[in-house]
Short mmCIF file of C-alpha atoms and ligand atoms in Angstrom, two decimals:
data_model
loop_
_atom_site.label_atom_id
_atom_site.label_comp_id
_atom_site.label_asym_id
_atom_site.label_seq_id
_atom_site.Cartn_x
_atom_site.Cartn_y
_atom_site.Cartn_z
CA MET A 1 82.85 98.07 83.89
CA VAL A 2 84.16 101.41 85.08
CA LEU A 3 82.13 102.68 88.00
CA ASN A 4 82.18 106.06 89.67
CA LEU A 5 80.17 108.23 91.98
CA LEU A 6 79.44 111.74 90.71
CA LYS A 7 78.12 114.61 92.76
CA LYS A 8 76.38 116.47 89.98
CA ASP A 9 73.10 117.82 88.75
CA LEU A 10 71.79 115.67 85.88
CA GLU A 11 71.29 118.85 83.85
CA THR A 12 75.03 119.43 83.70
CA LEU A 13 75.82 115.91 82.52
CA SER A 14 76.32 114.70 79.01
CA CYS A 15 76.41 111.02 78.13
CA SER A 16 74.41 108.69 75.92
CA THR A 17 72.03 107.05 78.37
CA LEU A 18 70.16 107.91 81.53
CA VAL A 19 68.98 105.19 83.94
CA VAL A 20 65.87 106.15 85.91
CA PHE A 21 63.46 104.23 88.10
CA SER A 22 59.73 103.74 87.93
CA LYS A 23 57.28 103.15 90.77
CA ALA A 24 54.17 101.05 90.21
CA ALA A 25 50.76 102.52 90.98
CA PRO A 26 49.79 101.60 94.57
CA THR A 27 46.95 99.34 93.36
CA LYS A 28 46.59 97.57 90.02
CA ASP A 29 43.49 99.35 88.76
CA LYS A 30 44.17 102.77 90.25
CA GLY A 31 46.44 105.20 88.43
CA THR A 32 49.56 104.49 86.44
CA ALA A 33 53.27 104.10 87.04
CA ARG A 34 55.52 107.12 87.57
CA VAL A 35 59.25 107.63 87.30
CA THR A 36 61.13 108.95 90.30
CA LEU A 37 62.51 111.84 88.24
CA PRO A 38 59.39 114.04 87.97
CA ASP A 39 60.65 116.04 84.94
CA LEU A 40 60.48 112.88 82.86
CA ASN A 41 56.89 111.93 83.62
CA LYS A 42 55.48 114.09 80.86
CA ILE A 43 57.85 112.72 78.21
CA LEU A 44 56.96 109.15 79.16
CA SER A 45 53.22 109.71 79.75
CA GLU A 46 52.15 107.62 76.74
CA SER A 47 54.15 104.64 78.01
CA PHE A 48 52.44 104.86 81.39
CA GLU A 49 49.02 104.98 79.73
CA ASP A 50 49.61 102.06 77.37
CA LYS A 51 51.26 100.10 80.21
CA SER A 52 54.58 99.63 78.45
CA ILE A 53 55.92 100.96 81.75
CA THR A 54 54.09 99.47 84.73
CA GLY A 55 56.79 100.03 87.34
CA SER A 56 56.72 96.39 88.43
CA LYS A 57 59.85 95.27 90.25
CA LEU A 58 62.82 94.68 87.90
CA GLU A 59 60.84 95.64 84.77
CA SER A 60 63.35 96.95 82.23
CA VAL A 61 62.29 99.22 79.35
CA PHE A 62 64.84 100.82 77.02
CA PHE A 63 63.94 103.88 74.95
CA ARG A 64 66.38 104.54 72.14
CA GLY A 65 66.41 108.08 70.84
CA LYS A 66 64.06 109.48 73.48
CA ALA A 67 65.90 112.73 74.13
CA PHE A 68 65.89 114.22 77.61
CA LEU A 69 68.31 116.95 78.76
CA ASP A 70 71.61 115.95 77.15
CA PHE A 71 70.79 112.21 77.07
CA LYS A 72 69.90 110.29 73.91
CA ASN A 73 68.41 107.16 75.45
CA ILE A 74 66.49 106.35 78.61
CA LEU A 75 66.50 103.05 80.49
CA VAL A 76 63.59 102.70 82.93
CA ILE A 77 63.89 100.06 85.65
CA GLY A 78 60.90 99.18 87.85
CA LEU A 79 61.02 99.45 91.64
CA GLY A 80 57.58 97.99 92.42
CA SER A 81 55.20 99.77 94.74
CA GLU A 82 56.55 98.86 98.18
CA SER A 83 59.22 100.77 100.08
CA LEU A 84 62.75 99.77 99.03
CA THR A 85 65.22 97.61 100.93
CA HIS A 86 68.97 97.58 100.27
CA GLU A 87 68.52 94.17 98.64
CA ASP A 88 65.96 95.68 96.23
CA VAL A 89 68.52 98.33 95.31
CA ARG A 90 71.16 95.65 94.72
CA GLN A 91 68.86 93.75 92.36
CA VAL A 92 67.52 96.83 90.59
CA SER A 93 71.10 97.99 89.97
CA ALA A 94 72.01 94.58 88.56
CA GLN A 95 68.98 94.82 86.28
CA ALA A 96 70.17 98.25 85.12
CA TYR A 97 73.57 96.74 84.28
CA GLU A 98 71.93 93.97 82.23
CA GLY A 99 69.68 96.48 80.42
CA LEU A 100 72.62 98.71 79.51
CA LYS A 101 74.73 95.78 78.27
CA ALA A 102 71.82 94.38 76.24
CA ALA A 103 71.36 97.76 74.53
CA GLY A 104 75.10 98.06 73.83
CA VAL A 105 75.44 101.27 75.86
CA LYS A 106 79.01 102.45 76.57
CA GLU A 107 78.34 105.27 79.04
CA ALA A 108 75.40 105.85 81.33
CA ALA A 109 74.32 108.00 84.25
CA LEU A 110 72.23 106.37 86.98
CA HIS A 111 69.82 108.61 88.88
CA PHE A 112 70.70 107.49 92.41
CA ASP A 113 68.46 110.03 94.14
CA GLY A 114 65.52 108.29 92.49
CA PHE A 115 65.86 105.52 95.08
CA GLY A 116 64.65 108.08 97.62
CA GLY A 117 66.90 106.73 100.38
CA GLY A 118 67.06 110.02 102.24
CA LYS A 119 69.29 110.53 105.25
CA LYS A 120 68.24 107.19 106.75
CA HIS A 121 69.01 104.87 103.85
CA ASN A 122 71.30 106.75 101.45
CA ALA A 123 74.51 105.14 102.72
CA GLU A 124 73.19 101.54 102.62
CA PHE A 125 71.65 102.17 99.20
CA ALA A 126 74.97 103.57 97.94
CA ARG A 127 76.71 100.41 99.08
CA ALA A 128 74.01 98.28 97.45
CA VAL A 129 74.19 100.13 94.13
CA SER A 130 77.93 99.61 93.77
CA GLU A 131 77.60 95.98 94.89
CA GLY A 132 74.72 95.28 92.50
CA LEU A 133 76.44 96.80 89.48
CA THR A 134 79.83 95.24 90.19
CA LEU A 135 78.46 91.79 91.00
CA ALA A 136 76.36 91.83 87.83
CA SER A 137 79.39 92.82 85.73
CA TYR A 138 81.28 89.61 86.59
CA ILE A 139 82.19 87.39 83.66
CA PHE A 140 84.57 84.44 83.45
CA ASP A 141 86.23 84.54 80.05
CA ASP A 142 89.84 83.98 81.17
CA LEU A 143 89.99 80.78 79.15
CA LYS A 144 88.22 81.90 75.98
CA SER A 145 90.46 82.75 73.06
CA LYS A 146 88.23 85.76 72.31
CA LYS A 147 87.74 87.91 75.38
CA ALA A 148 85.22 90.70 75.99
CA ASP A 149 86.41 93.73 74.03
CA LYS A 150 87.87 96.45 76.28
CA LYS A 151 86.61 99.13 73.95
CA ASP A 152 83.04 97.91 74.51
CA GLU A 153 83.49 98.41 78.23
CA LEU A 154 80.61 100.12 80.00
CA THR A 155 81.11 103.17 82.22
CA VAL A 156 78.42 103.91 84.79
CA HIS A 157 78.27 107.20 86.66
CA VAL A 158 76.15 106.93 89.77
CA VAL A 159 74.85 110.47 90.02
CA THR A 160 73.64 112.11 93.22
CA GLU A 161 73.31 115.61 94.56
CA ASN A 162 74.02 114.42 98.11
CA ALA A 163 77.43 112.72 98.04
CA ASP A 164 78.46 113.25 101.67
CA ALA A 165 81.35 111.34 103.25
CA SER A 166 79.23 108.49 104.59
CA LEU A 167 77.62 107.94 101.20
CA LYS A 168 80.99 107.99 99.44
CA ASN A 169 82.53 105.56 101.94
CA ALA A 170 79.58 103.20 101.65
CA PHE A 171 79.79 103.33 97.85
CA ASN A 172 83.51 102.47 97.97
CA ASP A 173 82.95 99.72 100.54
CA GLY A 174 80.33 98.13 98.28
CA LEU A 175 82.77 98.23 95.39
CA THR A 176 85.56 96.63 97.45
CA LEU A 177 83.27 93.90 98.75
CA ALA A 178 81.90 93.07 95.30
CA GLN A 179 85.44 92.97 93.84
CA CYS A 180 86.35 90.40 96.50
CA VAL A 181 83.23 88.36 95.66
CA ASN A 182 84.21 88.47 91.98
CA PHE A 183 87.72 87.33 92.88
CA SER A 184 86.28 84.33 94.77
CA ARG A 185 83.96 83.56 91.85
CA ASN A 186 86.95 83.54 89.52
CA LEU A 187 88.74 81.01 91.76
CA GLY A 188 85.58 78.88 91.77
CA ASP A 189 85.02 79.01 88.02
CA THR A 190 88.62 78.09 87.18
CA PRO A 191 88.61 74.40 86.25
CA GLY A 192 90.37 71.71 88.26
CA ASN A 193 93.35 71.37 85.91
CA LEU A 194 94.16 75.03 86.51
CA MET A 195 93.01 75.23 90.13
CA THR A 196 95.00 72.70 92.11
CA PRO A 197 95.68 73.11 95.84
CA THR A 198 99.11 74.53 94.95
CA ILE A 199 97.59 77.08 92.59
CA LEU A 200 94.86 78.01 95.08
CA ALA A 201 97.55 78.74 97.68
CA GLU A 202 99.60 80.77 95.19
CA ARG A 203 96.58 82.81 94.08
CA THR A 204 95.83 83.54 97.77
CA GLN A 205 99.39 84.69 98.42
CA GLU A 206 99.34 86.90 95.34
CA ALA A 207 95.96 88.47 96.13
CA ALA A 208 96.95 89.16 99.75
CA LYS A 209 99.89 91.36 98.73
CA GLY A 210 99.42 94.90 100.00
CA THR A 211 96.27 94.07 102.00
CA GLY A 212 97.94 93.44 105.35
CA VAL A 213 96.91 89.77 105.31
CA LYS A 214 99.71 87.34 106.17
CA VAL A 215 99.47 84.06 104.27
CA THR A 216 101.25 80.90 105.42
CA VAL A 217 101.04 77.73 103.35
CA TRP A 218 101.76 74.25 104.68
CA ASP A 219 102.85 71.58 102.19
CA LYS A 220 102.25 67.83 102.38
CA ALA A 221 105.23 67.14 104.65
CA ARG A 222 104.15 69.83 107.09
CA ILE A 223 100.51 68.65 106.99
CA LYS A 224 101.75 65.16 107.93
CA LYS A 225 103.96 66.56 110.69
CA GLU A 226 101.02 68.55 112.04
CA LYS A 227 99.02 65.30 112.32
CA MET A 228 96.30 66.38 109.93
CA GLY A 229 95.25 62.81 109.19
CA GLY A 230 91.99 63.74 107.45
CA LEU A 231 93.51 66.17 104.97
CA LEU A 232 96.50 63.92 104.33
CA GLY A 233 94.28 60.83 103.93
CA VAL A 234 92.00 62.42 101.35
CA SER A 235 94.99 63.68 99.37
CA LEU A 236 96.55 60.22 98.97
CA GLY A 237 94.57 59.31 95.86
CA SER A 238 95.86 62.31 93.94
CA ASP A 239 99.13 63.27 92.27
CA GLN A 240 98.58 66.81 93.43
CA GLU A 241 100.00 67.76 96.81
CA PRO A 242 97.56 69.07 99.43
CA ARG A 243 97.93 72.50 100.97
CA PHE A 244 96.80 74.02 104.25
CA ILE A 245 96.36 77.77 103.78
CA ILE A 246 96.45 80.07 106.81
CA MET A 247 95.42 83.72 106.41
CA GLU A 248 95.88 86.16 109.29
CA TYR A 249 94.53 89.67 109.47
CA LYS A 250 95.11 91.77 112.58
CA GLY A 251 92.72 94.72 112.75
CA ALA A 252 92.52 94.88 116.55
CA ALA A 253 94.84 94.74 119.58
CA ALA A 254 97.05 91.64 119.69
CA SER A 255 95.36 90.60 122.96
CA LYS A 256 92.01 90.23 121.20
CA LYS A 257 91.16 86.60 120.32
CA PRO A 258 90.53 86.01 116.62
CA VAL A 259 87.38 85.08 114.80
CA VAL A 260 88.19 82.07 112.61
CA PHE A 261 86.69 81.31 109.21
CA VAL A 262 87.24 77.86 107.71
CA GLY A 263 86.48 76.91 104.09
CA LYS A 264 86.44 73.56 102.27
CA GLY A 265 89.02 73.82 99.50
CA LEU A 266 88.41 70.57 97.59
CA THR A 267 89.72 71.56 94.16
CA PHE A 268 88.13 68.53 92.48
CA ASP A 269 85.88 65.91 94.04
CA SER A 270 85.66 62.77 91.90
CA GLY A 271 84.37 60.88 94.95
CA GLY A 272 87.59 58.85 95.16
CA ILE A 273 87.20 55.05 95.26
CA SER A 274 83.48 55.58 96.05
CA ILE A 275 83.47 57.33 92.69
CA LYS A 276 80.67 59.67 91.63
CA PRO A 277 78.50 59.06 88.53
CA SER A 278 79.98 60.84 85.48
CA ALA A 279 76.89 62.94 84.67
CA GLY A 280 77.48 66.35 86.18
CA MET A 281 80.81 65.41 87.73
CA GLU A 282 82.40 68.47 86.07
CA GLU A 283 80.51 70.58 88.63
CA MET A 284 82.78 69.20 91.33
CA LYS A 285 85.42 71.78 90.38
CA TYR A 286 83.18 73.98 92.55
CA ASP A 287 83.93 71.88 95.63
CA MET A 288 86.46 74.50 96.69
CA CYS A 289 83.94 77.35 96.79
CA GLY A 290 83.77 77.33 100.60
CA GLY A 291 87.55 77.87 100.60
CA ALA A 292 87.45 80.41 97.78
CA ASN A 293 84.76 82.40 99.55
CA VAL A 294 86.65 82.40 102.84
CA ILE A 295 89.73 83.66 100.97
CA GLY A 296 87.70 86.49 99.41
CA ALA A 297 85.99 87.24 102.73
CA VAL A 298 89.28 87.62 104.64
CA LEU A 299 90.68 89.82 101.86
CA ALA A 300 87.54 91.97 102.07
CA MET A 301 87.76 92.23 105.88
CA ALA A 302 91.33 93.50 105.51
CA ARG A 303 90.61 95.87 102.62
CA LEU A 304 87.63 97.28 104.57
CA LYS A 305 89.95 97.66 107.57
CA LEU A 306 87.55 96.00 110.02
CA LYS A 307 88.75 96.40 113.61
CA VAL A 308 88.87 92.70 114.37
CA ASN A 309 91.46 89.93 114.37
CA VAL A 310 90.65 87.27 111.83
CA VAL A 311 92.14 83.93 110.79
CA GLY A 312 91.11 82.15 107.60
CA LEU A 313 91.89 78.43 107.26
CA ILE A 314 91.55 76.53 103.99
CA PRO A 315 92.37 72.83 103.86
CA SER A 316 92.85 72.08 100.17
CA THR A 317 93.23 68.86 98.21
CA GLU A 318 91.82 66.86 95.33
CA ASN A 319 89.72 63.74 95.99
CA MET A 320 90.88 61.19 93.39
CA PRO A 321 90.89 57.39 93.10
CA GLY A 322 94.67 56.99 92.53
CA PRO A 323 96.55 53.83 93.60
CA SER A 324 97.27 55.13 97.11
CA ALA A 325 93.74 56.47 97.65
CA ASN A 326 92.06 55.69 100.91
CA LYS A 327 89.65 52.80 100.70
CA PRO A 328 86.24 52.24 102.25
CA GLY A 329 86.86 50.97 105.77
CA ASP A 330 90.21 52.74 106.19
CA ILE A 331 90.62 54.40 109.56
CA MET A 332 92.53 57.56 110.29
CA ALA A 333 92.96 60.06 113.08
CA ALA A 334 92.29 63.78 112.90
CA ARG A 335 94.55 66.36 114.48
CA ASN A 336 92.59 66.28 117.78
CA GLY A 337 93.22 62.52 118.07
CA LYS A 338 89.68 61.39 117.33
CA THR A 339 89.53 58.52 114.84
CA PHE A 340 87.14 57.84 111.99
CA GLU A 341 86.24 55.12 109.54
CA VAL A 342 86.08 56.23 105.94
CA ASN A 343 83.04 54.21 104.94
CA ASN A 344 82.46 56.31 101.84
CA THR A 345 85.43 58.11 100.29
CA ASP A 346 83.03 60.65 98.74
CA ALA A 347 82.21 62.04 102.19
CA GLU A 348 85.65 63.67 102.18
CA GLY A 349 84.80 67.29 102.95
CA ARG A 350 84.14 66.51 106.61
CA LEU A 351 87.52 64.73 106.82
CA ILE A 352 89.59 67.67 105.66
CA LEU A 353 87.48 70.06 107.74
CA SER A 354 88.04 67.95 110.87
CA ASP A 355 91.72 68.95 110.95
CA ALA A 356 91.00 72.58 110.13
CA LEU A 357 88.35 72.83 112.87
CA SER A 358 90.72 71.18 115.38
CA TYR A 359 93.44 73.66 114.46
CA ALA A 360 90.95 76.55 114.63
CA SER A 361 89.94 75.46 118.14
CA GLU A 362 93.58 75.56 119.29
CA LEU A 363 93.57 79.30 118.56
CA GLU A 364 90.98 79.76 121.34
CA PRO A 365 88.88 81.91 119.04
CA GLN A 366 85.87 84.07 119.87
CA ALA A 367 83.95 82.01 117.32
CA ILE A 368 84.44 79.67 114.36
CA PHE A 369 82.44 79.81 111.13
CA ASP A 370 82.90 77.34 108.32
CA ALA A 371 81.61 77.22 104.75
CA ALA A 372 81.56 74.06 102.67
CA THR A 373 79.89 72.51 99.64
CA LEU A 374 79.40 69.61 101.98
CA THR A 375 76.34 67.54 101.06
CA GLY A 376 74.00 66.78 98.19
CA ALA A 377 71.35 66.47 100.92
CA MET A 378 71.57 70.22 101.48
CA VAL A 379 70.60 70.81 97.83
CA VAL A 380 67.60 68.52 98.30
CA ALA A 381 66.55 70.30 101.50
CA LEU A 382 66.84 73.96 100.50
CA GLY A 383 67.63 74.14 96.76
CA ASN A 384 69.65 77.13 95.66
CA ILE A 385 67.71 79.76 97.56
CA HIS A 386 68.90 79.61 101.15
CA THR A 387 72.23 78.59 102.62
CA GLY A 388 71.41 76.24 105.49
CA TYR A 389 73.43 76.80 108.65
CA TYR A 390 73.93 74.76 111.79
CA THR A 391 74.71 75.94 115.29
CA ARG A 392 73.57 74.91 118.74
CA ASN A 393 74.41 78.38 120.09
CA PHE A 394 71.29 80.56 120.22
CA ASN A 395 73.15 83.88 120.45
CA LEU A 396 75.38 82.95 117.55
CA SER A 397 72.33 82.01 115.49
CA LYS A 398 70.88 85.47 116.14
CA ARG A 399 74.20 87.01 115.11
CA VAL A 400 74.16 84.96 111.88
CA GLN A 401 70.61 86.10 111.05
CA ASP A 402 71.53 89.75 111.66
CA ALA A 403 74.67 89.44 109.53
CA ALA A 404 72.73 87.84 106.68
CA ASN A 405 70.08 90.55 106.85
CA ALA A 406 72.78 93.20 106.67
CA SER A 407 74.50 91.52 103.71
CA GLY A 408 71.35 90.72 101.73
CA GLU A 409 72.08 86.97 101.65
CA TRP A 410 69.50 84.35 102.57
CA VAL A 411 70.25 81.79 105.27
CA TRP A 412 68.06 79.26 107.06
CA PRO A 413 68.66 77.59 110.46
CA MET A 414 68.87 73.78 110.37
CA PRO A 415 68.58 71.29 113.26
CA LEU A 416 71.61 69.73 114.92
CA THR A 417 70.93 67.39 117.86
CA ASP A 418 72.46 64.51 119.80
CA HIS A 419 70.40 62.15 117.61
CA HIS A 420 72.45 63.23 114.61
CA VAL A 421 75.64 62.61 116.59
CA LYS A 422 74.47 59.07 117.41
CA ASP A 423 74.05 58.40 113.69
CA ILE A 424 77.74 58.97 112.98
CA ARG A 425 79.14 56.71 115.70
CA GLY A 426 81.81 54.36 114.36
CA THR A 427 82.03 50.58 114.69
CA PHE A 428 85.83 50.18 114.75
CA ALA A 429 86.76 53.85 115.21
CA ASP A 430 85.27 56.74 117.19
CA PHE A 431 83.17 57.92 114.26
CA SER A 432 82.04 56.91 110.80
CA ASN A 433 82.12 59.44 107.99
CA ILE A 434 78.63 58.40 106.89
CA SER A 435 75.40 58.15 108.83
CA SER A 436 73.99 54.79 109.95
CA SER A 437 70.47 56.19 109.40
CA LYS A 438 68.57 57.33 106.35
CA GLY A 439 67.90 61.02 105.75
CA ALA A 440 69.15 64.26 107.33
CA GLY A 441 72.46 63.80 105.50
CA SER A 442 73.34 67.44 105.85
CA ALA A 443 72.67 67.40 109.62
CA THR A 444 74.70 64.25 110.23
CA ALA A 445 77.59 65.85 108.30
CA ALA A 446 77.29 68.86 110.63
CA ALA A 447 77.25 66.48 113.63
CA PHE A 448 80.51 64.96 112.34
CA LEU A 449 82.14 68.40 112.07
CA GLU A 450 81.00 69.26 115.60
CA GLN A 451 83.27 66.52 116.98
CA PHE A 452 86.31 68.58 116.04
CA VAL A 453 85.25 71.91 117.51
CA GLY A 454 86.62 72.60 120.98
CA GLU A 455 84.09 72.49 123.79
CA GLY A 456 82.33 75.79 124.46
CA ILE A 457 83.59 77.55 121.33
CA PRO A 458 80.71 79.25 119.50
CA TRP A 459 80.60 77.61 116.07
CA ALA A 460 78.33 77.75 113.03
CA HIS A 461 78.60 75.61 109.90
CA PHE A 462 77.24 76.79 106.53
CA ASP A 463 76.50 74.17 103.88
CA ILE A 464 76.70 76.08 100.56
CA ALA A 465 76.25 72.99 98.35
CA GLY A 466 73.04 74.47 96.90
CA THR A 467 74.02 78.13 96.76
CA GLY A 468 77.72 77.99 95.83
CA TRP A 469 77.15 78.13 92.08
CA ALA A 470 74.38 78.43 89.47
CA ALA A 471 72.28 80.72 91.66
CA GLY A 472 71.60 83.19 88.84
CA ASN A 473 68.28 81.63 87.88
CA ARG A 474 66.78 83.39 90.90
CA LEU A 475 69.27 86.11 91.81
CA ASN A 476 70.06 88.52 88.99
CA TYR A 477 73.47 89.61 90.29
CA CYS A 478 74.74 86.01 90.30
CA PRO A 479 76.00 84.25 87.17
CA LYS A 480 73.44 81.83 85.71
CA LYS A 481 75.92 78.95 85.68
CA GLY A 482 79.08 79.99 87.51
CA ALA A 483 80.25 80.44 91.09
CA SER A 484 78.14 82.82 93.19
CA GLY A 485 80.41 83.76 96.10
CA ALA A 486 77.70 82.58 98.52
CA ILE A 487 78.10 83.49 102.21
CA LEU A 488 81.18 85.67 101.64
CA ARG A 489 79.24 88.88 102.29
CA THR A 490 77.60 87.39 105.39
CA PHE A 491 81.03 86.34 106.70
CA VAL A 492 82.25 89.92 106.31
CA GLU A 493 79.23 91.14 108.29
CA LEU A 494 79.90 88.49 110.94
CA ALA A 495 83.48 89.72 111.29
CA ARG A 496 82.17 93.29 111.51
CA SER A 497 79.85 92.22 114.34
CA PHE A 498 82.91 91.27 116.43
CA ALA A 499 84.71 94.58 115.76
N1 BES B 1 81.09 67.70 97.43
C1 BES B 1 80.10 66.76 97.76
C2 BES B 1 78.76 67.39 98.11
C3 BES B 1 77.99 68.02 96.98
C4 BES B 1 77.20 67.24 96.16
C5 BES B 1 78.02 69.37 96.80
C6 BES B 1 76.46 67.84 95.16
C7 BES B 1 77.27 69.96 95.80
C8 BES B 1 76.49 69.19 94.99
C9 BES B 1 80.52 65.94 98.97
O1 BES B 1 81.88 65.70 99.11
C10 BES B 1 79.85 64.62 98.84
O2 BES B 1 80.10 63.95 97.88
N2 BES B 1 79.01 64.27 99.80
C11 BES B 1 78.27 63.05 99.76
C12 BES B 1 78.21 62.51 101.17
C13 BES B 1 77.63 61.13 101.26
C14 BES B 1 78.55 60.12 100.61
C15 BES B 1 77.42 60.78 102.73
C16 BES B 1 76.86 63.35 99.25
O3 BES B 1 76.29 64.38 99.62
O4 BES B 1 76.36 62.57 98.45
ZN1 ZN B 2 82.54 64.02 98.00
ZN1 ZN B 3 83.13 67.17 98.25
#
């Protein structure tokens, strides 16, 4: 999709299709819907009367050959009857994209002023419109022999009469952010044979060029030398070498402590010796989505020029049952010296994160945030609607909620207590990588991670196992089956909150 912002009067524009918005009548039995472009109400009056346009939220009605001004077709998208939030605008814009694609439109003008954002909301709505359209336009056809035809590409002009500097900047910021989300989704959707730890590191280096982000990659020998026993241990069952990816962005004075983002970069999780059942195992190519989304988030922070120092850390490996794989009962030590029993080789995410969190703590950061497709228990608890997060720091929790509200993502606070820590005590080592109790599997995983975060460092863990992919059944700007980019936008807002 080609997207641009046009400061123009609709009357002076000529392209095939106009996208306008309809508002539902305030109550069901009183009055009819209306479009937010008054000149069109008369032309569409019959459709209001016969209820083919009701204005309900995300309703999409395409009129082919309904001439208005210099437009041939009209696409009417419903806004509902309540006042709009930026998340509504994001979803409505995604719906517009779908409607235009379904009708085979090549060029359209979207009546931005119809959102009625006014001085108060115009900038956030401009950001949401470019995010919604760009996120909805994501497809993964890199590996199909027949790719989407370039000549069928859709151009959308977002048309407004009020394109001041703040609106323009917000529009461009939304575009940048959504491009970074789409980049992360592409990493996530790429299958395990083409997304090894080595390739993930190379793609990061390549994407960071020109952004001001410095990328350092540690190989297996260096990982061993750095005493990253968890990451090294998990990698032993695979032919593929592990990588530890370090991204640094300096947007503030050198004296300012960084905010660190850590992401699980497990490029394929077979379970190892505690092997997973084969049904659905192909989905475990998505086990690097925490890492992919941290990579995209740090790139976005740099491209948006946030005034904050940021470090992104991505421990990356495969989890395979090769001849040297770690075995149930094996004991290893993480970088901070704490030891653990690997009682289930499928609980590997926490092992590779232990080293990354220890390393993060050595940087004496202002805060650490991690994202991981960590537990099936998280999917059971919250499904694919909310990303559950864990922190014992009240102020940080408030910051997380505010960041999620600003980004439009949904998060939910989960409990982390000393009881959960008790459940992961080891018999022959300090800790066990699985809980001795039943239930709360996502909380006990968080309790395990907590052991590797330096005392007093504000830390929050996000388990994106439910939201990392296949979120499109409920969120129209996410792919139905593919990677979603979950928590990336919230991480960018979190970084912004430290600027
Ligand atoms: N990557 C999985 C978690 C996962 C499962 C994410 C399903 C998304 C969907 C993780 O490494 C894992 O296998 N965790 C185990 C832990 C258990 C053995 C304590 C799990 O959740 O079953
Ligand atoms: Zn696993
Ligand atoms: Zn895993």
